[in-house]
Each structure stands twice: as C-alpha cells, then as structure tokens.
Amino acid sequence: MQVKKIVSLCALACAAMAGSSAHAALSAAAIADLDSAVPAGRIVFISGASAVQKGFTSVIASTFTGTPVYYSVKGGGKSTKVTDADFVAVSGTLAAGTGTWAGQKAIVIYRVKGGSVYGVNSVAREDMIESMLVTKTACGTSGTGTSADPYSCGTTTMAPDAGVSDIAPKHFVYGVNTEGEIPAEALNDIEIGRLTSTPLYGLAFGIPVTNTVPDTVKFNRATIAAIMSGNVGTWSSVANAGSGDIIVCRRVPGSGTQAVYNMWANNTSCPGTSVDPADRYASDAWDDGARTFTYDPASPKNGLVVIENSTSGNVRDCLNAAVNGGTYKTSDRSGQEVTVNFVAGGNKAIGTLSMDSLKDSLSSGKWQFRALDGVGKLVQDTAGAAPTTVVPAGYSAGKVPSFDAYENGDWDLQGWVSFNVPARTTGAKLEFLNKFISNAQSTAVLQATADLKFVAAGIPSNAGVSGSYALDAEYLGNNQCNPYQRNYND
C-alpha cells in the first residue's frame, strides 16, 4: 500500500512540475490555483455519497472566497456537470476560518462514483481508490471552469482524507450494502474505531416514479417494500397502475441511497427480521459478461427488472431512458463501465433518489416524486421556488416530502448525512475539514444552498442547531434503527 501511495504522489508531483505546458483552455485563475496548491500538497480528497452531490459542492464552495474554479472527469458518455459527474473538484483561495491554509490556494476533490461505501470502508482502510488528477497537464482539454461547464481532467489513485455517507458507518453490512463484484467485508469494530463520524444534517428521500405510471396510483410503504424486495414484479399487482414489468432504477450495493431504502423498506442492517433487496439478477436483463442491461418491452420478463446505477445522476438517466427509450452509461459494482439499453420507450419505472434531485421533478418531466398514502406529485417547476403539490381532481392528497412535512416529523424516509474522518488525517487538512463540518451543519448554509433549502434540515442534537430549520423529530440515540420521535421541547 505504501508503494502505491508513493507512485500516486509521484504522479501528482511529476505532472505538476511538467512545466508551463498547460492546456490553453485553462484560465489564468485556474493556472494560478494549480501552480500554488499542487506543489504544496494543499489537496483534500473526499469520497462518498452521491445523494448529496448537488448540495455538497455548494458547501465545499462555501469554504472558499471569491469565485472558485470547477473541474470534473469526462469519459464514458457520462455528464461532466458538477451535479452529475462521478468526480468533481474545486480550486481557489480558502476563506478565513479554514485553519493554517486560510488565504492560500487549495484543491478539494469529491468522488461520488460507487456511493457512500467509498466514504466509509475506503476511508477507514486507507484504500487507494480512483480519484481526480487535477494538474495543468491533466486538465483543460474541454470546459470553461464553471459549475455548469467544468474543466475536464484525468484520473489517478489516492487514499481519501475523509468520506461522506447517507447513514452511519455501521450500517454498511456485508453483501447488500458493501462494494465490489465479490462483496467486500463490512468494517469490523477496530476499523470503525478509526473513524470519527459526525452527523451533518438530515436529508429527505423520495419516491421517484415515471409519468407513464398513472397519477391515480396510490403508493404506500408496504407497496414500496414489496416492490423493492421483489415480491411484486408487475404493475398489474398495483391498483390502477395498468400492466407491464416494473422497472426499478436503483443504486449499486454500497450506495448510501440504496442503504437508506433498504433500511426503510426492508429493515436491512437493523436488528430483527429483514429482507434483502431485489438486485440486477431479478431478471435476465443483466449480462455479466458484457456488463450490459438490455430491456425490450416487446419481450416482457413477467416480473421485476432491476437496473443498478453507480450514482444518483445515473438513476435520473435511468428513469428518463425508461420513458424515452435509448442508451446511457453507468458503472457496475466494481466501477467498470456499464451500458444500459432500453430498446423502446414507454416503460413504467420507479427509482431510489434523495430529494436533492427535487429540481428535476418537473410537471413536464419524465418522472416526479410521488406521494405516499394517497396520490399526488411534488414538483418544482420554477427554479429556486418552493415546490408545489399536484393532485388529480377528485382524489385525496397523499403525504409528500415537502419541507414542512419533513421538518415536523411527518416524513421519515430520510438519510442522516455523516462525515467520516480517519485518525490519520491531521494538521492543516483536519483544520480545513473541521471548518467544512461546521459549514455543513449550519442551518444558515442549508437555507442558502439551492439544492438543499427545501429538502434538508439540521439535526437537533448537533450543537447550536435549533429553530425553524431544524428537525422537530429525531431517532433515539442518532440511530436510524431506533424509533423516530417528535421532540416536543422544540
């Protein structure tokens, strides 16, 4: 492992010292950032949850002063936008309060490929995992350095300095919630003890369903659980839903998003009886050898079709492709590229997504977040505006994951985002990460972050968290397996 680290660090240093042969596309600001940060080693690598990707990059940017520069990795037909890319990096001048590095140039890299388990297992074990190579010679063949059009960069391997997960590290149990084609072992008590895990904030999750499923379908927790476990595989088993195979656009094992749904719907990783979630082997749509999913509605499977996706952005791609037909790219359990092909459109699908995808839940879109215990959709048709509930005429409105419902305890499908720092991360990096933690816990920062303001809230047991932007309910002992109870002292 040490040899690998030396090789990785050499790759970074050698690329940094390759002279002034920067790509012409890089701005003067980007070049100044990289010229200063790379040789000095002011690089922080964070890995983990893609469920929080949209808001997380905003929190990262809040630790910088001025306008930061954005980077991502291009390839495999995937998006490079910071809201969807497998890797995102931000460079710039660190703001006051970030410790020894304040006022100096730094780079923060955030990997979401594979999801939360890479913010837990890889962090505790100091694994060398795929990361970004943010140097003058590796970046700038395309892009403009904005969040909408980041500079493209290469990849390298690094051990993460910290990680993000949608649930606490102990819930990444062997098999269903760990990574790899051969599932990695769960962390043991000694390995968990290497991590300082800090709850940041609560994040609502929702039930994304394609618009090909009638608005009059009434979903509840029992129905969702039956679908996710594979006990229900065709829409004819769901009242008013019509016919056809149920397509599930879920995440790969190791995803925190998937772990949240597994826990909520199937009691996975909690004491007592649990049910494993249905996976890619629920039908023959998955081909191990070719690493492809292929679904043709003209050749129905007469049961559940489960498509595993590496990131939340890939789940959104899956839902859209189910309706439109066509092909998109994702990754498998080991991070290798996967091709998903819907031979034709018009399919009916349900997915697993956190509510920071709210702005993609549009009335005119291919999918929307649906209500539970009734009918209705939560949509955000105007950027930055509060979402609205749309209910078919003549039907009773169900419960939607609006901020009010979430904040007061009426919506318990949620993750509690944890930040995991290993004991080996010390010095200036730890000072920076401590500032990052305080920013991410701040209800003021949550309110000011477009992708979190209607879907995330402070955890009341965190120091200084109170008021209308803090949850009025919490899990006993901060454990999502424990009862969720209203705090009547608020």
XYZ file of C-alpha atoms in Angstrom, residues 21 131 154 213 249 270 288 351 370 436:
10
model
C 2.690 23.278 -20.957
C -9.630 9.936 -7.851
C -7.667 12.948 -15.821
C -47.429 5.318 -14.268
C -33.870 2.218 -11.243
C -31.196 -3.285 11.651
C -22.469 -10.231 -16.502
C -36.424 4.676 -8.520
C -44.869 10.825 -5.704
C -16.230 22.163 6.387
